[in-house]
Coordinates of C-alpha atoms in Angstrom, one line a residue:
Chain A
X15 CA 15.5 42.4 6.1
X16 CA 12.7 40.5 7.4
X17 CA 11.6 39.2 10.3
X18 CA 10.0 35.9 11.7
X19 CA 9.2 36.0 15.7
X20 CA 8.0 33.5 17.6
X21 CA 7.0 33.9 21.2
X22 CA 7.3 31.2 23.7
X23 CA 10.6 28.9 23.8
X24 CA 8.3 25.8 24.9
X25 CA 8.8 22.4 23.1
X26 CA 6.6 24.0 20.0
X27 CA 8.6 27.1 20.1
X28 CA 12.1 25.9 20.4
X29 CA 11.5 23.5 17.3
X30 CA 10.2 25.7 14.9
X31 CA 13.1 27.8 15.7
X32 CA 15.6 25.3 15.0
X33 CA 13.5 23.7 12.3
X34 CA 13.1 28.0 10.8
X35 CA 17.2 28.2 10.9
X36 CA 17.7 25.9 8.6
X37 CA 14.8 26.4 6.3
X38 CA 15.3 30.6 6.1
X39 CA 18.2 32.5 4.2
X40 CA 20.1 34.5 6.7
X41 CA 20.8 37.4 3.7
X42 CA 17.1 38.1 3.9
X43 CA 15.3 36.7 6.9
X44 CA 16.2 37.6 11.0
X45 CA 14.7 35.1 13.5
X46 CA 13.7 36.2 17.2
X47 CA 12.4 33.9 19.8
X48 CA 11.1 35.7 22.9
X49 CA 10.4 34.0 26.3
X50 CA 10.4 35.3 29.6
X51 CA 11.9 32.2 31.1
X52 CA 15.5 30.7 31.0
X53 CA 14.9 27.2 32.4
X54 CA 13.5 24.5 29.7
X55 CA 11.5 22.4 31.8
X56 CA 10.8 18.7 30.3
X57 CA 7.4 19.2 31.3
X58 CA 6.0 15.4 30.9
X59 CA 8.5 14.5 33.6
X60 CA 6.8 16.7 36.6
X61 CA 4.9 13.4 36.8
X62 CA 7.4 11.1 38.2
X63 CA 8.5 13.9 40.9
X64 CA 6.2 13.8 43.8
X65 CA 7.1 9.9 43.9
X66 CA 10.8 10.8 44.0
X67 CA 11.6 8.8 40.7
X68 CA 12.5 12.0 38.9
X69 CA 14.6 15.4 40.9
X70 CA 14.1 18.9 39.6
X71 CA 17.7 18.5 38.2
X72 CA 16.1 15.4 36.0
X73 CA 13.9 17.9 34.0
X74 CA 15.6 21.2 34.2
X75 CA 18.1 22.9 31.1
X76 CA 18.7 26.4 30.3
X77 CA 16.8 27.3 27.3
X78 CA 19.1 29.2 25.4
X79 CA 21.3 25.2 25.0
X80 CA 18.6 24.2 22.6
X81 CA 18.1 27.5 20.4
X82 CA 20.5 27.9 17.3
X83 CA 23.3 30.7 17.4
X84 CA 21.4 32.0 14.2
X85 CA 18.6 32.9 16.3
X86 CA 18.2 35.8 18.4
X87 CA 16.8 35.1 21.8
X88 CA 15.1 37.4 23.8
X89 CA 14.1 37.4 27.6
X90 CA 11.1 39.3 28.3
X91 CA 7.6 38.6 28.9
X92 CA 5.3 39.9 26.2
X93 CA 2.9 43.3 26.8
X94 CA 0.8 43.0 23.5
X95 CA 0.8 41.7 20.1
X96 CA -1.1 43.6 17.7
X97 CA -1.6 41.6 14.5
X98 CA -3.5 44.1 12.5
X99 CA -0.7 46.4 13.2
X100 CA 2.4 43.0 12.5
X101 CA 3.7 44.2 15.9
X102 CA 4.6 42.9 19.3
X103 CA 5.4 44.8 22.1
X104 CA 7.3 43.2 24.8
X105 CA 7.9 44.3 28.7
X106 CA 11.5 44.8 28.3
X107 CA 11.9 48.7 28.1
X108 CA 8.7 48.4 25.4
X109 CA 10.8 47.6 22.8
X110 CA 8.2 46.8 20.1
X111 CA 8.7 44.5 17.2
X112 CA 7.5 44.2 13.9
X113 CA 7.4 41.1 12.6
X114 CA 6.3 39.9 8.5
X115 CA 5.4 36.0 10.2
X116 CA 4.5 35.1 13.3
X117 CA 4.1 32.0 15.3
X118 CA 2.6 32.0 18.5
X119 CA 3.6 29.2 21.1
X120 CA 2.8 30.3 24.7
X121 CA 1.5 27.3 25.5
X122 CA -1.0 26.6 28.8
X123 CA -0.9 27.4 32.3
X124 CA -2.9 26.1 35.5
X125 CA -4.4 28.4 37.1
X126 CA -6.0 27.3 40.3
X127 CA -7.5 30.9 41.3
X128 CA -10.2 29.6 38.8
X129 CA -11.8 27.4 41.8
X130 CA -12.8 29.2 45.2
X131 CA -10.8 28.0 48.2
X132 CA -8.0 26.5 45.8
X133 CA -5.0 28.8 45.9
X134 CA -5.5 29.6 49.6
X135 CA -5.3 28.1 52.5
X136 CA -3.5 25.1 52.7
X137 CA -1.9 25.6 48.9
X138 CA 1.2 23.5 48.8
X139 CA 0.5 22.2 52.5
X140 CA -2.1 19.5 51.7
X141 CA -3.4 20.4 48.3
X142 CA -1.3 20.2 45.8
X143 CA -0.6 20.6 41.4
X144 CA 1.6 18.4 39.5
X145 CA 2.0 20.5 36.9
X146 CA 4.2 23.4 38.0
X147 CA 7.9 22.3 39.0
X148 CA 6.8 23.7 42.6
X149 CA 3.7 22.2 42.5
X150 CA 5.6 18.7 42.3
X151 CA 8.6 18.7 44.1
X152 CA 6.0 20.3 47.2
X153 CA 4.1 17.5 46.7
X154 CA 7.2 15.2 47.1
X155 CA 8.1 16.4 50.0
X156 CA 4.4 16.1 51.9
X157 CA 4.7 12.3 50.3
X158 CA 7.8 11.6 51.9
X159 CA 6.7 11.9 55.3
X160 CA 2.5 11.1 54.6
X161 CA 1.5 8.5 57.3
X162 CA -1.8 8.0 54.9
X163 CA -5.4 9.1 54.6
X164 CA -8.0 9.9 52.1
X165 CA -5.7 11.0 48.5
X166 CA -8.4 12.9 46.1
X167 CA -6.8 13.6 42.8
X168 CA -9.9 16.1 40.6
X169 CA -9.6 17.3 37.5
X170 CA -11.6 21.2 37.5
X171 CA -12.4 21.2 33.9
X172 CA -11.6 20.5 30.2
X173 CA -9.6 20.3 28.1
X174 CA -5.8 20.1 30.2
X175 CA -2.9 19.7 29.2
X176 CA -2.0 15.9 29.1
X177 CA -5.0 14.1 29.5
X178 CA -3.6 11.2 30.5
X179 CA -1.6 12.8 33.3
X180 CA -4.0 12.3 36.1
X181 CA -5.0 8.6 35.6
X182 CA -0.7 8.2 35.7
X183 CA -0.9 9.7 38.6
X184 CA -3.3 7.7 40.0
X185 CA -1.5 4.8 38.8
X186 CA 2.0 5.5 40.4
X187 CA 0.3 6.5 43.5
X188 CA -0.8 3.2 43.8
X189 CA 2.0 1.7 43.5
X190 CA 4.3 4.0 45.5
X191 CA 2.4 3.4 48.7
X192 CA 2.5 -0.1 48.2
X193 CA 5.9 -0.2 47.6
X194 CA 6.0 1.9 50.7
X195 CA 3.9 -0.7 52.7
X196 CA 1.0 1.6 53.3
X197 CA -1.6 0.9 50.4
X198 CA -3.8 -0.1 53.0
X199 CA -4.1 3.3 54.8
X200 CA -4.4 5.2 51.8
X201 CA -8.1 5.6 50.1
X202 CA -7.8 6.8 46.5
X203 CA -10.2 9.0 44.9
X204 CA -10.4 10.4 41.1
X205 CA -13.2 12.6 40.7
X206 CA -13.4 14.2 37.3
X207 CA -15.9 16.1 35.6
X208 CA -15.5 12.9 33.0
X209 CA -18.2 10.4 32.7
X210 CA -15.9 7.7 33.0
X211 CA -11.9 7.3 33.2
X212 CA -11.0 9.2 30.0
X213 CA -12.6 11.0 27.3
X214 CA -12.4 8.3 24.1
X215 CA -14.9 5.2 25.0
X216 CA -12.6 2.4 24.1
X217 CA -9.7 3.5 26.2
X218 CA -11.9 4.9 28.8
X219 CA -13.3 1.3 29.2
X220 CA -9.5 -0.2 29.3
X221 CA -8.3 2.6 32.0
X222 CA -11.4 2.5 34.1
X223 CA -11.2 -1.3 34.2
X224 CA -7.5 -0.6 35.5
X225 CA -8.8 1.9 38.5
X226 CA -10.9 -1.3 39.4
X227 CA -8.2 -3.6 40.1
X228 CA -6.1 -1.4 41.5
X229 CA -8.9 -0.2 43.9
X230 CA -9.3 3.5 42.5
X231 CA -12.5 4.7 43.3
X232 CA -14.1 6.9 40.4
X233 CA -16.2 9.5 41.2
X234 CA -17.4 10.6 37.3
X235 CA -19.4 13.4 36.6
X236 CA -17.9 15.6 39.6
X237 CA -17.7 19.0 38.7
X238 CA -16.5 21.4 41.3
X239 CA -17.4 24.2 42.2
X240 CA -15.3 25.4 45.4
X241 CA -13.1 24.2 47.8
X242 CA -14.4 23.9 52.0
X243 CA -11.4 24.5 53.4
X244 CA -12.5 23.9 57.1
X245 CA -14.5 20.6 56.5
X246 CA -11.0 19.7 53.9
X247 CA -13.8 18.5 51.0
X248 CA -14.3 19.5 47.2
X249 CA -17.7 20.6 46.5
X250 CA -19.4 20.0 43.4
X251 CA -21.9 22.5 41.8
X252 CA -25.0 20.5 42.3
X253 CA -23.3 20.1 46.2
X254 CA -22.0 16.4 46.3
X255 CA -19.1 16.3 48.5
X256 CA -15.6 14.4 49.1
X257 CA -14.0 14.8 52.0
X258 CA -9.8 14.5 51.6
X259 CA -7.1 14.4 53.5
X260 CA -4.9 14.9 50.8
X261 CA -5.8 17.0 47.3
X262 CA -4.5 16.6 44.4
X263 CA -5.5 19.0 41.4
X264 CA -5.7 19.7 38.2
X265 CA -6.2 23.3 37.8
X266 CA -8.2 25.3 35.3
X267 CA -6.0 25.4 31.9
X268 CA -5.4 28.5 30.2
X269 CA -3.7 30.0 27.7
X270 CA -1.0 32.7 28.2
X271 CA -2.7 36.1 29.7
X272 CA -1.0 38.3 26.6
X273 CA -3.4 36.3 24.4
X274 CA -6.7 37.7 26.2
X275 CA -4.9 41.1 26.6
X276 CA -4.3 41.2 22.9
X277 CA -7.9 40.2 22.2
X278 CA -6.4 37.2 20.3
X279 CA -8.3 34.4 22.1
X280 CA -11.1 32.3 22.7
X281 CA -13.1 31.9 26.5
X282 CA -10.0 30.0 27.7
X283 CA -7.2 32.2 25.7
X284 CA -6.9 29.5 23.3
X285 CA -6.1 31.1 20.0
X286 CA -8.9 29.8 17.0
X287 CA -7.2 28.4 14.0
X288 CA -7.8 26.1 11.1
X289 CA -7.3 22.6 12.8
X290 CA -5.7 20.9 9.7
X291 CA -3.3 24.0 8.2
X292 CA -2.5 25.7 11.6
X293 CA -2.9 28.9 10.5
X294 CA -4.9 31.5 12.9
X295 CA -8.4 31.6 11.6
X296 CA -7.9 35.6 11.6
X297 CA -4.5 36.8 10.4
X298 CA -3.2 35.0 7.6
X299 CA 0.7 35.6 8.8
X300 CA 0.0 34.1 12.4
X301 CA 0.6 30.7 12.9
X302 CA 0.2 28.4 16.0
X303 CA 1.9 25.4 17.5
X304 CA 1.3 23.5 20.2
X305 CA -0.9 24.1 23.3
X306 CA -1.5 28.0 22.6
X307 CA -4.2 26.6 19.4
X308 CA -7.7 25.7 20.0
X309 CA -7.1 22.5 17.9
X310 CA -9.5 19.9 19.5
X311 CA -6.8 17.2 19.9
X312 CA -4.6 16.5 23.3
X313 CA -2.6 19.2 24.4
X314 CA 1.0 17.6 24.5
X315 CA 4.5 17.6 23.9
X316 CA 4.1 14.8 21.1
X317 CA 1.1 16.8 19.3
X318 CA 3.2 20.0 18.7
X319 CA 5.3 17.4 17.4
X320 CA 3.6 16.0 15.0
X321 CA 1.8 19.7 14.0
X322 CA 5.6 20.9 13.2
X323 CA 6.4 19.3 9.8
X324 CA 2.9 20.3 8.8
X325 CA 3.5 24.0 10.3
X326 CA 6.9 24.6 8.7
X327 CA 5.8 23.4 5.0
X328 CA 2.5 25.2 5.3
X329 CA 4.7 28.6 6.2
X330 CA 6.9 28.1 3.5
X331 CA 4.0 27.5 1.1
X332 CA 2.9 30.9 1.8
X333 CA 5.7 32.6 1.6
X334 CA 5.6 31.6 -1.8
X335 CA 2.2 32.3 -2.8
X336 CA 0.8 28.9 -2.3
X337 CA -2.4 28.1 -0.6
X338 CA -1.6 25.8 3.0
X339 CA -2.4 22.3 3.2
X340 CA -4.8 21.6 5.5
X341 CA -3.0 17.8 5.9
X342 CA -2.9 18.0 10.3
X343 CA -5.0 14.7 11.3
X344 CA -5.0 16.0 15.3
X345 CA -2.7 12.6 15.9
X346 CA -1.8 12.1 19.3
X347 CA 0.6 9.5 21.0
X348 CA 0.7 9.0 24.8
X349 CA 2.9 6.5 26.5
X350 CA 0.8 6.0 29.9
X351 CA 2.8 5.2 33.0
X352 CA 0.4 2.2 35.1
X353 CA 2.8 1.7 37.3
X354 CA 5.2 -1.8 38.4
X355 CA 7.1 -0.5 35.8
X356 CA 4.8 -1.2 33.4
X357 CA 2.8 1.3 30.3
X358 CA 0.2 1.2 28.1
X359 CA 0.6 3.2 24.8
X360 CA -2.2 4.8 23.0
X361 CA -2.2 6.8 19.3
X362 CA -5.1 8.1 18.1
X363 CA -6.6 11.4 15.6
X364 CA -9.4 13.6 15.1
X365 CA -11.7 10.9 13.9
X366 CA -10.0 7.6 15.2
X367 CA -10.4 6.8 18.7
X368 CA -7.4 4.7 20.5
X369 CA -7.5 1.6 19.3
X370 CA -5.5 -1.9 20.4
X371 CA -2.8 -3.6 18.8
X372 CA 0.7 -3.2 18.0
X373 CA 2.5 0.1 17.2
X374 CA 5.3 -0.2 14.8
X375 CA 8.0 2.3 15.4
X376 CA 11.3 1.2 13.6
X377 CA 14.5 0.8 15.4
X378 CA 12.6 0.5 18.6
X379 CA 8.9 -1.3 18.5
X380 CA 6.5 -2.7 17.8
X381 CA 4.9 -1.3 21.0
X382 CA 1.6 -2.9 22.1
X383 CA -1.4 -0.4 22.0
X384 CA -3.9 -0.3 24.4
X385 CA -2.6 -2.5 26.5
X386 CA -0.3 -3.0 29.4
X387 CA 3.7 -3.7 28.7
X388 CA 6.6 -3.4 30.2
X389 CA 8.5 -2.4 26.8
X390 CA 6.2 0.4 27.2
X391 CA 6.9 2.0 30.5
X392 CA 11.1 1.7 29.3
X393 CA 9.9 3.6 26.0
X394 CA 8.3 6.6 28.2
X395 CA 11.4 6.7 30.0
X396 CA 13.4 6.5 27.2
X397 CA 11.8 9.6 25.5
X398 CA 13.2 12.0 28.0
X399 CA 16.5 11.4 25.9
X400 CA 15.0 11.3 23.2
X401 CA 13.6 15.0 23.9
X402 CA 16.4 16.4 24.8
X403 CA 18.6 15.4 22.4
X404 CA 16.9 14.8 19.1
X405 CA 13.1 16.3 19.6
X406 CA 13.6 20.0 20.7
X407 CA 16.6 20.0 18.4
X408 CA 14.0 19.4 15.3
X409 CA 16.1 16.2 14.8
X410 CA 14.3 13.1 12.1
X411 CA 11.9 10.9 14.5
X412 CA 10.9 7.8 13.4
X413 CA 7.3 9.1 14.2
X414 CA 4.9 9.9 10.7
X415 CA 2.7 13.2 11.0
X416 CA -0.3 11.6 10.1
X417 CA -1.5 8.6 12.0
X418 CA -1.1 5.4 10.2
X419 CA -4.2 3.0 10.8
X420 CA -1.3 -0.1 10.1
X421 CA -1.1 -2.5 13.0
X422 CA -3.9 -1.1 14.6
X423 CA -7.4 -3.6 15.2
X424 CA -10.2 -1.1 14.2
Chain B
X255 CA -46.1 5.8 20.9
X256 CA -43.2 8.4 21.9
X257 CA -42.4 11.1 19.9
X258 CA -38.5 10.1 20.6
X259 CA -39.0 6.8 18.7
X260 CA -40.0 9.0 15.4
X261 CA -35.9 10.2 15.5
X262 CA -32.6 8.3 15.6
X263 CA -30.5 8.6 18.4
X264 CA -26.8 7.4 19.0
X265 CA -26.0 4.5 21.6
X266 CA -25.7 8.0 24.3
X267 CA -29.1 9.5 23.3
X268 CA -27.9 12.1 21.4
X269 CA -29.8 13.3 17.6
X270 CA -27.7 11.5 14.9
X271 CA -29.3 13.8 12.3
X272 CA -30.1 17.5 14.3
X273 CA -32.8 18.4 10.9
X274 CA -35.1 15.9 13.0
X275 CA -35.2 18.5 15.7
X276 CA -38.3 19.9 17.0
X277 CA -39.2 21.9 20.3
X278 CA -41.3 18.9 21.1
X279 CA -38.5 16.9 20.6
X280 CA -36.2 18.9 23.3
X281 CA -39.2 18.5 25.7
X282 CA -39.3 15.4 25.8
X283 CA -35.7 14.8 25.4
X284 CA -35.5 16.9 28.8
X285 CA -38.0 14.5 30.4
X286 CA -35.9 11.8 29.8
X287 CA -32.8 14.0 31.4
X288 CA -35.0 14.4 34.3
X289 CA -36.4 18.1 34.1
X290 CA -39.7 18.0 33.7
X291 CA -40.4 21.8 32.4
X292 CA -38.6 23.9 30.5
X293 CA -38.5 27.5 31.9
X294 CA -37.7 30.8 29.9
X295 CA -33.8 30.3 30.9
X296 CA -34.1 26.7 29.8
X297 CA -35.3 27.9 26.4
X298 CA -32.9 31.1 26.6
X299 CA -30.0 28.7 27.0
X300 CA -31.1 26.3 24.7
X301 CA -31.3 28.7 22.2
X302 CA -28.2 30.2 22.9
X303 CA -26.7 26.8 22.1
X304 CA -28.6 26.2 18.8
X305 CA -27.2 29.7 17.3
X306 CA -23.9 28.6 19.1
X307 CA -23.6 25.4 17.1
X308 CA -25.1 27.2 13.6
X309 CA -21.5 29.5 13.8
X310 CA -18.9 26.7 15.1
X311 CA -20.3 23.4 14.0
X312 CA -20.3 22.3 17.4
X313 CA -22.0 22.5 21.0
X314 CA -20.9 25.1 23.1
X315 CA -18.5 24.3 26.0
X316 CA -19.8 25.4 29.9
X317 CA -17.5 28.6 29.5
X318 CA -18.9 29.2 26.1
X319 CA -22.5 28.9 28.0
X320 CA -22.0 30.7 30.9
X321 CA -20.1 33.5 29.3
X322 CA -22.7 33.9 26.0
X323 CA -25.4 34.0 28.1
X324 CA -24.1 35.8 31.1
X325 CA -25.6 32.7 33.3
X326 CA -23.3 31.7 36.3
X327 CA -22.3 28.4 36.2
X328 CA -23.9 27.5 39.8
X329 CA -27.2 28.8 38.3
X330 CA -26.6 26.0 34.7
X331 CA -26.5 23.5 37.3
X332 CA -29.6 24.1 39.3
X333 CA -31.2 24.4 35.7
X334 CA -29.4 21.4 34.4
X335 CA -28.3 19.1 37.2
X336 CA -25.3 17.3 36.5
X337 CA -23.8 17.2 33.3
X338 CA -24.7 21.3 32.0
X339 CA -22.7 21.4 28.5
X340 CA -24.0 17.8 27.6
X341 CA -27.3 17.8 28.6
X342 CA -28.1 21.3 26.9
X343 CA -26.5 19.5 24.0
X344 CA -28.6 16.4 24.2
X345 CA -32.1 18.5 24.6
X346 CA -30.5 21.4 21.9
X347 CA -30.3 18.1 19.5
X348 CA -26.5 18.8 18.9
X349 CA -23.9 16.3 19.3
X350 CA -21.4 15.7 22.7
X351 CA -19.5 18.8 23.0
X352 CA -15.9 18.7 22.0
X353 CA -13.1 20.0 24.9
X354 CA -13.1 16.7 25.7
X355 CA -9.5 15.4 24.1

């Protein structure tokens, strides 16, 4: 019998172990997914929670709903993994593994220890992360009952997972204290380490424009380097300061811990692999999906997505022998909330930056690109469905793998 | 005449072919950034970047930086105010670094 293991029952996880189930013979092959977790948190949807548009209950579902009965699923968080040896040892009573593939799909964490003054006082009181189900629904609470001030929203460093997370933020925000009658008490701030609004030119122009007329003040090129908790400001590491009343971070982005205890990773616990085959750079039986690579595309739901069809054939080609095709283009596709109920889509690759014009997604689009809709902000809600019930499953999308330059105004 | 008109730069300043670069070059690429000599940690880092790039194809993050060369990250800034891991790019006569997806 052999074995395939996977480790980490995220989005990238949970697909490749439906998509594995089908794809393996049971006579020959056993499947294990380990996570330490039970809850399956719809992660792009932590967004809409400190504005009260989503509940935890909204994004919440047992894990173990969305794994197949042919797969065994374990609950432990994972020691060490030893790929010269094929072997994982998990924390659970040291039960060690040995596995003939492996996939690795531990995703990324914040970690806001990374910045001096972040994790401590005040943490959860008036400075806040978006990206940890307690993060947001403390942060919904404080906005419930926030009378107004200075909001800072900073991003600590790249690359995060989602970068188009904060400027939706920023865009919500906006709109949420106007709905609440208060947009004129509240001062919003976005200081990123950026040297604009976002990191691909053409968009970056669009989105910046956008912070304009909705009276976002930019602060580019901040990089910080602690927080003063008594004077309530970010500092920078050439000592610029902004004073808030309210904080909003992004944390430091990481990869899982087990990765730089198992000497696996890169500066950030990224694991290096080829960018267009998806197969670790080092072990030829380790593969990686999702936000655990060091791919240089977006870290996102819809990227582990698009890796997956690519990832599963690539396996299958080595079982048998066959070189791996190195046929991953890095494509990327972001519905962006701006808020009045209203999105902008953007799809883009390696080598081609976001472009405008119209998306054509059958049965549902086209959607416009680039561009502000409001067919766009009902497709970002739709896709909550769509992920539970089609995407983690490894259901057919009516998404291609590779970008398609087809509508698209280069 | 300049010696950064002898070289083609992108729209952002950067080297569009990194064979044209010369230590000359990278001090006057640094003038134009706004430091006016290059120190022994300038060229330490600047190096560090150079045999960085040779091995991944691309410039070094700030944690690639800081952690190759042991330099804290508060130090990069006072030797490269503002932008660190792009201006060492610019001067090193690599392109932007990557991360930024």
């Amino acid at each position: 019998m052999k074995t395939f293991l996977i480790l980490g029952a995220g989005t990238g996880g949970t697909m490749v172990a439906n998509k594995m189930a089908h794809e393996l013979d049971p006579q020959e092959w056993r499947i294990i997914i380990v996570d330490k977790f039970e809850t399956h948190y719809y992660q792009p949807g932590f967004l809409f929670i400190p504005f009260g548009i989503y509940s935890p209950n909204d994004v919440i579902k047992p894990k173990r709903d969305f794994i197949p009965h042919n797969v065994e699923y374990v609950l432990s968080d994972i020691e060490l993994i030893e790929p010269d040896k094929n072997r994982v040892t998990l924390q659970k009573e040291n039960k060690i593994i040995n596995y003939d593939y492996l996939v690795v799909s531990t995703g990324t964490q914040i970690h806001p220890e990374e910045t001096e003054g972040m994790a401590e006082d005040g943490w959860h009181e008036n400075k806040f992360d978006f990206y940890t189900i307690e993060g947001a629904t403390a942060l919904s609470r404080f906005l419930k009952f926030w009378k107004g001030g200075r909001m800072v929203l900073n991003i600590t460093e790249m690359p995060i997972k989602c970068p188009v997370a904060p400027l939706e933020f920023l865009f919500l925000a906006d709109w949420f204290f106007h709905e609440r009658g208060m947009r004129d008490n509240v001062e919003i701030v976005f200081a990123t380490p950026l040297d604009g609004a976002f990191t691909k030119p053409r968009a970056s122009s669009v989105l910046g424009g956008m912070l304009d007329q909705k009276g976002i003040n930019l602060v580019p090129d901040f990089n910080i380097g602690w927080v003063d908790n008594d004077k309530q400001a970010i500092v920078s590491y050439d000592e610029q300061e902004v004073e808030y009343d309210l904080l909003v971070t992004i944390p430091t982005n990481m990869g899982a811990e087990v990765i730089d205890r198992s000497g696996m990773g890169d500066e950030l616990n990224y694991v290096p692999i080829d960018k267009h085959t998806l197969q670790s750079d080092k072990w030829e039986n380790v593969w990686v999906i999702g936000d655990a690579g060091n791919a240089p595309t977006s870290k996102a739901g819809s990227v582990a997505h698009f890796m997956l069809e690519i990832l599963i054939e690539n396996i299958l080609r080595h079982m048998e022998g066959l070189e791996p095709l190195p046929k991953f283009d890095g494509h990327a596709n972001c519905y962006i909330e701006s808020g009045f109920e209203k999105g902008i889509l953007i799809d883009f690759n390696y080598d081609v930056e976001p472009l405008p014009g119209k998306f054509p997604l059958p049965g549902f689009g086209p959607f416009s690109l680039l561009k502000e809709s409001a067919a766009n902000h009902w497709g970002k809600m739709a896709f909550r469905w769509i992920y539970w019930n089609i995407l983690l499953k490894g259901g057919e999308m009516p998404f291609e793998s590779q970008m398609t330059m087809a509508g698209k105004w280069a | 005449m300049s010696l950064l008109e002898t070289v083609s730069l992108n729209e952002e300043g950067f080297l569009t072919n990194p064979e044209e670069w010369t230590k000359e070059i990278a001090v006057e690429m640094a003038k134009g950034e706004g430091i006016e000599d290059l120190s022994e940690d300038h060229w330490m880092i600047i190096d560090f970047c150079r045999e960085s790039a040779v091995d991944s194809g691309s410039a070094p993050t700030l944690r690639q930086i800081t952690k190759g060369t042991g330099i804290s990250t508060k130090v990069l800034f006072g030797l490269f105010p503002k932008g660190p891991a792009k201006k060492v790019a610019k001067i090193s006569g690599l392109g932007k670094p990557e991360g930024c997806v």
